[in-house]
PDB file of C-alpha atoms in Angstrom:
ATOM      1  CA  MET A1212      69.912 -25.274  39.313  1.00 96.00           C
ATOM      2  CA  GLN A1213      69.513 -26.425  35.727  1.00 96.00           C
ATOM      3  CA  ARG A1214      66.807 -25.449  33.255  1.00 96.00           C
ATOM      4  CA  VAL A1215      64.896 -28.302  31.608  1.00 96.00           C
ATOM      5  CA  ILE A1216      62.606 -27.973  28.569  1.00 96.00           C
ATOM      6  CA  HIS A1217      60.148 -30.851  28.399  1.00 96.00           C
ATOM      7  CA  GLU A1218      58.597 -32.424  25.319  1.00 93.00           C
ATOM      8  CA  ASN A1219      55.296 -30.589  25.820  1.00 94.00           C
ATOM      9  CA  HIS A1220      57.149 -27.225  26.082  1.00 95.00           C
ATOM     10  CA  VAL A1221      56.742 -26.975  29.855  1.00 98.00           C
ATOM     11  CA  VAL A1222      59.937 -25.474  31.325  1.00 98.00           C
ATOM     12  CA  THR A1223      61.206 -26.469  34.770  1.00 98.00           C
ATOM     13  CA  TYR A1224      64.301 -26.082  36.930  1.00 98.00           C
ATOM     14  CA  VAL A1225      65.978 -28.945  38.774  1.00 98.00           C
ATOM     15  CA  PHE A1226      68.328 -28.914  41.759  1.00 98.00           C
ATOM     16  CA  ASN A1227      71.874 -29.925  40.824  1.00 96.00           C
ATOM     17  CA  ARG A1228      72.295 -31.898  44.060  1.00 94.00           C
ATOM     18  CA  LEU A1229      69.244 -34.028  43.322  1.00 95.00           C
ATOM     19  CA  TYR A1230      68.954 -34.217  39.536  1.00 92.00           C
ATOM     20  CA  HIS A1231      71.399 -37.060  38.961  1.00 86.00           C
ATOM     21  CA  ARG A1232      70.840 -38.749  42.332  1.00 89.00           C
ATOM     22  CA  SER A1233      68.886 -41.982  42.445  1.00 90.00           C
ATOM     23  CA  GLY A1234      66.005 -42.273  44.875  1.00 96.00           C
ATOM     24  CA  VAL A1235      64.447 -38.827  44.497  1.00 98.00           C
ATOM     25  CA  ARG A1236      63.008 -36.464  41.902  1.00 98.00           C
ATOM     26  CA  ALA A1237      62.179 -32.773  42.234  1.00 98.00           C
ATOM     27  CA  TYR A1238      61.154 -30.034  39.810  1.00 98.00           C
ATOM     28  CA  VAL A1239      60.320 -26.329  40.089  1.00 98.00           C
ATOM     29  CA  SER A1240      57.959 -25.048  37.430  1.00 98.00           C
ATOM     30  CA  THR A1241      58.301 -21.746  35.593  1.00 98.00           C
ATOM     31  CA  ARG A1242      55.595 -19.657  33.982  1.00 97.00           C
ATOM     32  CA  HIS A1243      56.213 -21.363  30.608  1.00 97.00           C
ATOM     33  CA  GLY A1244      54.155 -24.051  28.928  1.00 97.00           C
ATOM     34  CA  GLY A1245      50.661 -23.358  30.219  1.00 98.00           C
ATOM     35  CA  VAL A1246      47.377 -22.053  28.849  1.00 98.00           C
ATOM     36  CA  SER A1247      46.586 -19.028  31.042  1.00 97.00           C
ATOM     37  CA  PRO A1248      46.500 -15.556  29.439  1.00 97.00           C
ATOM     38  CA  ASP A1249      47.998 -12.402  30.932  1.00 94.00           C
ATOM     39  CA  PRO A1250      48.512 -11.477  33.716  1.00 94.00           C
ATOM     40  CA  TRP A1251      48.967 -15.148  34.691  1.00 95.00           C
ATOM     41  CA  HIS A1252      50.941 -16.031  31.567  1.00 94.00           C
ATOM     42  CA  SER A1253      51.085 -18.955  31.336  1.00 96.00           C
ATOM     43  CA  LEU A1254      51.618 -22.002  33.643  1.00 98.00           C
ATOM     44  CA  ASN A1255      49.664 -20.676  36.607  1.00 98.00           C
ATOM     45  CA  PHE A1256      48.521 -22.857  39.525  1.00 97.00           C
ATOM     46  CA  SER A1257      46.411 -20.306  41.423  1.00 94.00           C
ATOM     47  CA  ILE A1258      42.632 -20.055  41.268  1.00 93.00           C
ATOM     48  CA  SER A1259      42.579 -17.312  43.921  1.00 90.00           C
ATOM     49  CA  ARG A1260      44.013 -14.559  41.707  1.00 89.00           C
ATOM     50  CA  GLY A1261      41.364 -14.373  38.995  1.00 91.00           C
ATOM     51  CA  ASP A1262      42.323 -17.228  36.690  1.00 95.00           C
ATOM     52  CA  THR A1263      39.675 -19.835  35.871  1.00 97.00           C
ATOM     53  CA  PRO A1264      39.564 -23.267  37.527  1.00 97.00           C
ATOM     54  CA  GLU A1265      39.459 -24.878  34.093  1.00 98.00           C
ATOM     55  CA  ARG A1266      42.717 -23.268  32.961  1.00 97.00           C
ATOM     56  CA  VAL A1267      44.447 -24.017  36.276  1.00 97.00           C
ATOM     57  CA  ALA A1268      43.356 -27.646  36.064  1.00 97.00           C
ATOM     58  CA  GLN A1269      44.754 -27.834  32.531  1.00 98.00           C
ATOM     59  CA  ASN A1270      48.027 -26.275  33.711  1.00 98.00           C
ATOM     60  CA  ARG A1271      48.301 -28.850  36.485  1.00 97.00           C
ATOM     61  CA  GLN A1272      47.780 -31.617  33.975  1.00 98.00           C
ATOM     62  CA  LEU A1273      50.428 -30.183  31.628  1.00 98.00           C
ATOM     63  CA  PHE A1274      52.951 -29.937  34.474  1.00 98.00           C
ATOM     64  CA  ALA A1275      52.160 -33.441  35.712  1.00 98.00           C
ATOM     65  CA  ASN A1276      52.552 -34.824  32.208  1.00 98.00           C
ATOM     66  CA  ALA A1277      55.899 -33.079  31.805  1.00 98.00           C
ATOM     67  CA  VAL A1278      57.381 -34.628  34.962  1.00 97.00           C
ATOM     68  CA  HIS A1279      55.573 -37.971  34.560  1.00 97.00           C
ATOM     69  CA  VAL A1280      53.322 -38.030  37.606  1.00 97.00           C
ATOM     70  CA  SER A1281      49.555 -38.354  37.942  1.00 97.00           C
ATOM     71  CA  THR A1282      47.515 -35.370  39.105  1.00 96.00           C
ATOM     72  CA  GLU A1283      45.408 -37.897  41.016  1.00 96.00           C
ATOM     73  CA  HIS A1284      48.384 -38.714  43.237  1.00 98.00           C
ATOM     74  CA  ILE A1285      49.687 -35.230  44.141  1.00 98.00           C
ATOM     75  CA  VAL A1286      49.427 -34.136  47.785  1.00 98.00           C
ATOM     76  CA  ARG A1287      49.225 -30.368  48.306  1.00 97.00           C
ATOM     77  CA  CYS A1288      49.076 -27.918  51.216  1.00 95.00           C
ATOM     78  CA  HIS A1289      46.459 -25.278  51.789  1.00 95.00           C
ATOM     79  CA  GLN A1290      49.269 -22.885  52.671  1.00 96.00           C
ATOM     80  CA  VAL A1291      48.751 -20.408  55.517  1.00 97.00           C
ATOM     81  CA  HIS A1292      52.250 -18.879  55.998  1.00 96.00           C
ATOM     82  CA  GLY A1293      52.694 -20.973  59.109  1.00 97.00           C
ATOM     83  CA  THR A1294      54.907 -23.764  60.439  1.00 97.00           C
ATOM     84  CA  GLY A1295      52.487 -26.690  60.467  1.00 98.00           C
ATOM     85  CA  VAL A1296      53.813 -29.945  59.006  1.00 98.00           C
ATOM     86  CA  ALA A1297      51.739 -32.956  57.927  1.00 98.00           C
ATOM     87  CA  LYS A1298      53.052 -36.506  57.687  1.00 98.00           C
ATOM     88  CA  VAL A1299      51.444 -38.060  54.611  1.00 98.00           C
ATOM     89  CA  ASP A1300      51.292 -41.423  52.862  1.00 98.00           C
ATOM     90  CA  TRP A1301      49.344 -43.011  50.023  1.00 98.00           C
ATOM     91  CA  SER A1302      46.092 -42.653  51.950  1.00 98.00           C
ATOM     92  CA  HIS A1303      46.466 -38.895  51.359  1.00 98.00           C
ATOM     93  CA  ALA A1304      46.948 -39.108  47.578  1.00 98.00           C
ATOM     94  CA  SER A1305      45.136 -36.283  45.757  1.00 97.00           C
ATOM     95  CA  SER A1306      44.544 -34.483  49.082  1.00 97.00           C
ATOM     96  CA  LEU A1307      44.749 -30.793  49.892  1.00 96.00           C
ATOM     97  CA  ILE A1308      46.001 -30.732  53.499  1.00 97.00           C
ATOM     98  CA  ASP A1309      44.386 -27.811  55.284  1.00 95.00           C
ATOM     99  CA  GLY A1310      46.325 -25.311  57.391  1.00 94.00           C
ATOM    100  CA  THR A1311      49.827 -26.570  56.657  1.00 97.00           C
ATOM    101  CA  ASP A1312      52.921 -25.311  54.854  1.00 98.00           C
ATOM    102  CA  GLY A1313      55.071 -28.420  55.299  1.00 98.00           C
ATOM    103  CA  LEU A1314      54.732 -32.019  54.132  1.00 98.00           C
ATOM    104  CA  ILE A1315      56.855 -35.095  54.885  1.00 98.00           C
ATOM    105  CA  THR A1316      56.648 -38.655  53.599  1.00 98.00           C
ATOM    106  CA  ASP A1317      58.493 -41.946  53.294  1.00 98.00           C
ATOM    107  CA  SER A1318      56.007 -43.296  50.740  1.00 98.00           C
ATOM    108  CA  VAL A1319      57.713 -44.091  47.445  1.00 98.00           C
ATOM    109  CA  ALA A1320      56.317 -42.370  44.331  1.00 98.00           C
ATOM    110  CA  LEU A1321      53.922 -40.132  46.283  1.00 98.00           C
ATOM    111  CA  PRO A1322      54.358 -36.597  44.863  1.00 98.00           C
ATOM    112  CA  LEU A1323      54.316 -33.626  47.246  1.00 98.00           C
ATOM    113  CA  ALA A1324      53.684 -30.127  45.895  1.00 98.00           C
ATOM    114  CA  TRP A1325      53.665 -26.475  46.969  1.00 98.00           C
ATOM    115  CA  VAL A1326      53.029 -23.150  45.194  1.00 98.00           C
ATOM    116  CA  PHE A1327      54.955 -19.870  45.320  1.00 98.00           C
ATOM    117  CA  ALA A1328      55.304 -16.323  44.011  1.00 97.00           C
ATOM    118  CA  ASP A1329      58.340 -14.991  45.980  1.00 98.00           C
ATOM    119  CA  CYS A1330      58.155 -17.173  49.109  1.00 98.00           C
ATOM    120  CA  VAL A1331      60.926 -19.712  49.652  1.00 98.00           C
ATOM    121  CA  PRO A1332      60.668 -23.335  48.485  1.00 98.00           C
ATOM    122  CA  VAL A1333      62.617 -25.627  50.846  1.00 98.00           C
ATOM    123  CA  LEU A1334      63.139 -29.307  50.025  1.00 98.00           C
ATOM    124  CA  LEU A1335      64.805 -31.814  52.395  1.00 98.00           C
ATOM    125  CA  TYR A1336      65.899 -35.306  51.345  1.00 98.00           C
ATOM    126  CA  ASP A1337      67.149 -37.996  53.716  1.00 98.00           C
ATOM    127  CA  PRO A1338      68.916 -40.648  51.596  1.00 98.00           C
ATOM    128  CA  ILE A1339      69.587 -42.900  54.589  1.00 98.00           C
ATOM    129  CA  GLN A1340      66.070 -43.241  55.999  1.00 98.00           C
ATOM    130  CA  ARG A1341      64.560 -42.657  52.532  1.00 98.00           C
ATOM    131  CA  ALA A1342      62.352 -39.751  53.526  1.00 98.00           C
ATOM    132  CA  LEU A1343      61.384 -36.485  51.863  1.00 98.00           C
ATOM    133  CA  GLY A1344      60.109 -33.234  53.274  1.00 98.00           C
ATOM    134  CA  GLY A1345      59.487 -29.724  52.093  1.00 98.00           C
ATOM    135  CA  CYS A1346      57.814 -26.481  52.966  1.00 98.00           C
ATOM    136  CA  HIS A1347      56.654 -23.074  51.814  1.00 98.00           C
ATOM    137  CA  ALA A1348      58.449 -20.346  53.782  1.00 98.00           C
ATOM    138  CA  GLY A1349      57.414 -16.739  53.326  1.00 96.00           C
ATOM    139  CA  TRP A1350      58.815 -14.144  55.671  1.00 97.00           C
ATOM    140  CA  ARG A1351      56.518 -15.291  58.485  1.00 97.00           C
ATOM    141  CA  GLY A1352      57.329 -18.938  57.864  1.00 98.00           C
ATOM    142  CA  THR A1353      61.006 -18.137  57.711  1.00 98.00           C
ATOM    143  CA  VAL A1354      61.215 -16.209  60.971  1.00 98.00           C
ATOM    144  CA  ASN A1355      58.952 -18.687  62.763  1.00 97.00           C
ATOM    145  CA  GLY A1356      61.010 -21.663  61.598  1.00 97.00           C
ATOM    146  CA  ALA A1357      59.022 -23.513  58.908  1.00 98.00           C
ATOM    147  CA  ALA A1358      62.159 -25.192  57.552  1.00 98.00           C
ATOM    148  CA  ALA A1359      63.274 -26.193  61.048  1.00 98.00           C
ATOM    149  CA  ALA A1360      59.790 -27.533  61.837  1.00 98.00           C
ATOM    150  CA  THR A1361      59.904 -29.693  58.705  1.00 98.00           C
ATOM    151  CA  LEU A1362      63.285 -31.124  59.672  1.00 98.00           C
ATOM    152  CA  TRP A1363      62.128 -31.748  63.236  1.00 98.00           C
ATOM    153  CA  ALA A1364      59.095 -33.600  61.892  1.00 98.00           C
ATOM    154  CA  MET A1365      61.347 -35.817  59.759  1.00 98.00           C
ATOM    155  CA  GLN A1366      63.520 -36.532  62.788  1.00 98.00           C
ATOM    156  CA  ALA A1367      60.481 -37.499  64.887  1.00 98.00           C
ATOM    157  CA  ALA A1368      58.748 -39.549  62.198  1.00 98.00           C
ATOM    158  CA  TYR A1369      61.640 -41.264  60.452  1.00 98.00           C
ATOM    159  CA  GLY A1370      64.708 -40.914  62.642  1.00 98.00           C
ATOM    160  CA  THR A1371      66.338 -38.516  60.179  1.00 98.00           C
ATOM    161  CA  ASP A1372      69.877 -37.448  61.073  1.00 98.00           C
ATOM    162  CA  PRO A1373      70.316 -33.827  59.910  1.00 98.00           C
ATOM    163  CA  ALA A1374      73.945 -34.558  59.026  1.00 98.00           C
ATOM    164  CA  HIS A1375      72.734 -36.780  56.187  1.00 98.00           C
ATOM    165  CA  VAL A1376      70.070 -34.412  54.826  1.00 98.00           C
ATOM    166  CA  ILE A1377      70.402 -32.807  51.407  1.00 98.00           C
ATOM    167  CA  ALA A1378      68.711 -29.404  51.651  1.00 98.00           C
ATOM    168  CA  CYS A1379      67.675 -27.328  48.650  1.00 98.00           C
ATOM    169  CA  ILE A1380      66.377 -23.751  48.622  1.00 98.00           C
ATOM    170  CA  GLY A1381      64.575 -22.866  45.419  1.00 98.00           C
ATOM    171  CA  PRO A1382      63.747 -19.714  43.440  1.00 98.00           C
ATOM    172  CA  SER A1383      62.320 -16.942  45.610  1.00 98.00           C
ATOM    173  CA  ILE A1384      62.687 -13.237  46.208  1.00 98.00           C
ATOM    174  CA  GLY A1385      66.352 -12.480  46.821  1.00 98.00           C
ATOM    175  CA  PRO A1386      68.273 -10.231  49.193  1.00 97.00           C
ATOM    176  CA  GLU A1387      68.728  -7.558  46.522  1.00 96.00           C
ATOM    177  CA  SER A1388      64.960  -7.219  46.062  1.00 97.00           C
ATOM    178  CA  TYR A1389      63.252  -7.900  49.372  1.00 97.00           C
ATOM    179  CA  GLN A1390      62.914  -4.655  51.283  1.00 96.00           C
ATOM    180  CA  VAL A1391      60.864  -5.038  54.463  1.00 96.00           C
ATOM    181  CA  GLY A1392      59.302  -2.909  57.168  1.00 94.00           C
ATOM    182  CA  PRO A1393      59.927  -2.667  60.914  1.00 94.00           C
ATOM    183  CA  GLU A1394      57.380  -5.364  61.808  1.00 95.00           C
ATOM    184  CA  VAL A1395      59.444  -7.936  59.906  1.00 96.00           C
ATOM    185  CA  VAL A1396      62.686  -6.778  61.504  1.00 96.00           C
ATOM    186  CA  GLU A1397      61.162  -6.833  64.987  1.00 96.00           C
ATOM    187  CA  LEU A1398      59.805 -10.359  64.667  1.00 97.00           C
ATOM    188  CA  ALA A1399      63.022 -11.646  63.094  1.00 97.00           C
ATOM    189  CA  HIS A1400      65.060 -10.300  65.998  1.00 96.00           C
ATOM    190  CA  ALA A1401      62.631 -11.927  68.438  1.00 97.00           C
ATOM    191  CA  LYS A1402      62.773 -15.314  66.720  1.00 96.00           C
ATOM    192  CA  LEU A1403      66.102 -15.764  64.939  1.00 96.00           C
ATOM    193  CA  LYS A1404      69.585 -16.083  66.383  1.00 94.00           C
ATOM    194  CA  ARG A1405      71.796 -13.140  65.410  1.00 96.00           C
ATOM    195  CA  ALA A1406      69.081 -11.865  63.094  1.00 97.00           C
ATOM    196  CA  GLU A1407      71.125  -8.792  62.213  1.00 95.00           C
ATOM    197  CA  ARG A1408      73.213 -10.894  59.800  1.00 96.00           C
ATOM    198  CA  PHE A1409      70.168 -11.373  57.562  1.00 98.00           C
ATOM    199  CA  PHE A1410      69.470  -7.659  57.032  1.00 96.00           C
ATOM    200  CA  GLN A1411      71.269  -5.154  54.858  1.00 95.00           C
ATOM    201  CA  TYR A1412      70.787  -1.422  55.400  1.00 92.00           C
ATOM    202  CA  ARG A1413      71.592   0.650  52.347  1.00 85.00           C
ATOM    203  CA  ASP A1414      72.552   4.280  51.840  1.00 75.00           C
ATOM    204  CA  GLY A1415      73.116   4.720  55.564  1.00 70.00           C
ATOM    205  CA  SER A1416      69.436   4.226  56.310  1.00 72.00           C
ATOM    206  CA  GLU A1417      68.298   2.499  59.506  1.00 74.00           C
ATOM    207  CA  ALA A1418      64.791   1.910  58.144  1.00 81.00           C
ATOM    208  CA  ASN A1419      63.336  -0.649  55.725  1.00 92.00           C
ATOM    209  CA  PRO A1420      66.323  -2.960  55.259  1.00 96.00           C
ATOM    210  CA  TYR A1421      66.669  -5.782  52.736  1.00 97.00           C
ATOM    211  CA  PHE A1422      65.988  -9.253  54.157  1.00 98.00           C
ATOM    212  CA  ASP A1423      67.982 -12.308  53.028  1.00 98.00           C
ATOM    213  CA  LEU A1424      65.432 -15.120  53.230  1.00 98.00           C
ATOM    214  CA  TRP A1425      67.861 -17.568  51.613  1.00 98.00           C
ATOM    215  CA  GLN A1426      70.457 -17.249  54.343  1.00 98.00           C
ATOM    216  CA  ALA A1427      67.876 -17.109  57.121  1.00 98.00           C
ATOM    217  CA  ASN A1428      66.528 -20.504  56.065  1.00 98.00           C
ATOM    218  CA  ARG A1429      69.989 -21.890  55.396  1.00 98.00           C
ATOM    219  CA  GLU A1430      71.310 -20.937  58.832  1.00 98.00           C
ATOM    220  CA  GLN A1431      68.325 -22.428  60.647  1.00 97.00           C
ATOM    221  CA  LEU A1432      69.040 -25.765  58.996  1.00 98.00           C
ATOM    222  CA  VAL A1433      72.782 -25.534  59.635  1.00 98.00           C
ATOM    223  CA  GLU A1434      72.121 -24.798  63.308  1.00 97.00           C
ATOM    224  CA  LEU A1435      70.114 -28.035  63.481  1.00 98.00           C
ATOM    225  CA  GLY A1436      73.009 -30.036  62.078  1.00 98.00           C
ATOM    226  CA  VAL A1437      72.606 -29.968  58.282  1.00 98.00           C
ATOM    227  CA  ASN A1438      76.042 -30.025  56.639  1.00 98.00           C
ATOM    228  CA  PRO A1439      76.572 -26.853  54.567  1.00 98.00           C
ATOM    229  CA  ALA A1440      78.298 -29.025  51.979  1.00 97.00           C
ATOM    230  CA  ASN A1441      74.963 -30.816  51.474  1.00 97.00           C
ATOM    231  CA  MET A1442      73.010 -27.631  50.717  1.00 98.00           C
ATOM    232  CA  GLU A1443      72.050 -25.891  47.493  1.00 98.00           C
ATOM    233  CA  ILE A1444      70.665 -22.370  47.204  1.00 98.00           C
ATOM    234  CA  SER A1445      69.344 -21.622  43.732  1.00 97.00           C
ATOM    235  CA  GLU A1446      70.170 -17.900  43.996  1.00 97.00           C
ATOM    236  CA  ILE A1447      67.375 -17.262  41.503  1.00 98.00           C
ATOM    237  CA  ASP A1448      65.641 -14.028  42.505  1.00 98.00           C
ATOM    238  CA  THR A1449      62.021 -14.268  41.369  1.00 98.00           C
ATOM    239  CA  ALA A1450      61.566 -10.490  41.567  1.00 98.00           C
ATOM    240  CA  GLN A1451      64.390 -10.043  39.069  1.00 98.00           C
ATOM    241  CA  GLN A1452      63.443 -12.956  36.806  1.00 98.00           C
ATOM    242  CA  VAL A1453      59.763 -12.407  36.074  1.00 97.00           C
ATOM    243  CA  ASP A1454      60.291 -13.714  32.546  1.00 97.00           C
ATOM    244  CA  ASP A1455      60.653 -17.163  34.139  1.00 97.00           C
ATOM    245  CA  PHE A1456      58.875 -16.928  37.510  1.00 98.00           C
ATOM    246  CA  TYR A1457      55.934 -15.218  39.150  1.00 98.00           C
ATOM    247  CA  SER A1458      56.752 -12.489  41.670  1.00 98.00           C
ATOM    248  CA  HIS A1459      54.060 -11.073  43.938  1.00 97.00           C
ATOM    249  CA  ARG A1460      56.333  -8.151  44.839  1.00 97.00           C
ATOM    250  CA  ALA A1461      57.592  -7.246  41.357  1.00 97.00           C
ATOM    251  CA  GLU A1462      54.221  -7.770  39.672  1.00 97.00           C
ATOM    252  CA  LYS A1463      52.261  -6.011  42.434  1.00 95.00           C
ATOM    253  CA  GLY A1464      50.098  -9.055  43.049  1.00 93.00           C
ATOM    254  CA  GLN A1465      48.961  -9.318  39.430  1.00 94.00           C
ATOM    255  CA  CYS A1466      50.453 -12.725  38.765  1.00 96.00           C
ATOM    256  CA  GLY A1467      50.020 -16.464  39.170  1.00 97.00           C
ATOM    257  CA  LEU A1468      51.837 -19.056  41.256  1.00 98.00           C
ATOM    258  CA  PHE A1469      54.546 -21.509  40.225  1.00 98.00           C
ATOM    259  CA  ALA A1470      55.078 -24.906  41.852  1.00 98.00           C
ATOM    260  CA  MET A1471      57.668 -27.185  43.387  1.00 98.00           C
ATOM    261  CA  ILE A1472      57.047 -30.921  43.273  1.00 98.00           C
ATOM    262  CA  GLY A1473      59.110 -33.780  44.678  1.00 98.00           C
ATOM    263  CA  TRP A1474      58.806 -37.512  45.274  1.00 98.00           C
ATOM    264  CA  LEU A1475      60.805 -40.554  46.308  1.00 98.00           C
ATOM    265  CA  GLU A1476      61.662 -43.163  43.712  1.00 96.00           C
TER     266      GLU A1476
END
């Protein structure tokens, strides 16, 4: 990914595979360029963690201005750590889609957005059928197949061929930081093929391994036919880069949420 500083001092990251490609735009916000005080400093998009609605609304406007979209057009999810996917078009502009973590569209210029603080941003672009999809994948979404569900929805709605999809995995908690308990390991082994490859046990311990969410999402998409050569993993660990990103784990819940936004041109 590349870091971009916008004219209004908002800082974003862009995916290398999409930044210079015509037909699509996508940005991941950082914590820079907003108006919220500590502990949400400063470009926070969450009103559920103590920040005021007025400051969050101002942050949304600053981010929208930086990437040249209208806040009145953005479609968002009311994220529930699930695998639900909504197909949206211009009739959903400015909507908050309840009970979903995935969105797909073939409507040009309609911005789709999600928020994060360690969970995995996944963005899928089909340049042949001109369709865009994305999802929010925490550990539950990852093991239950949120990324796969989003790709399946694009296949059903738009005839997307996975071999043509460009898949991007954004900043999120990395395999060096994400230690998990037995309930995560148990569910992953029940849901994921060869789940053992996504866990690292350190110091000879058989308890509380480190979970590689990046590779777990990557392999689900590869198994569905996405070409590994068409994939980008940011390898930005939010828990280790709290100067740029919010991290629920590293900041013990005392933080805001950053955003990913994407649209077709």
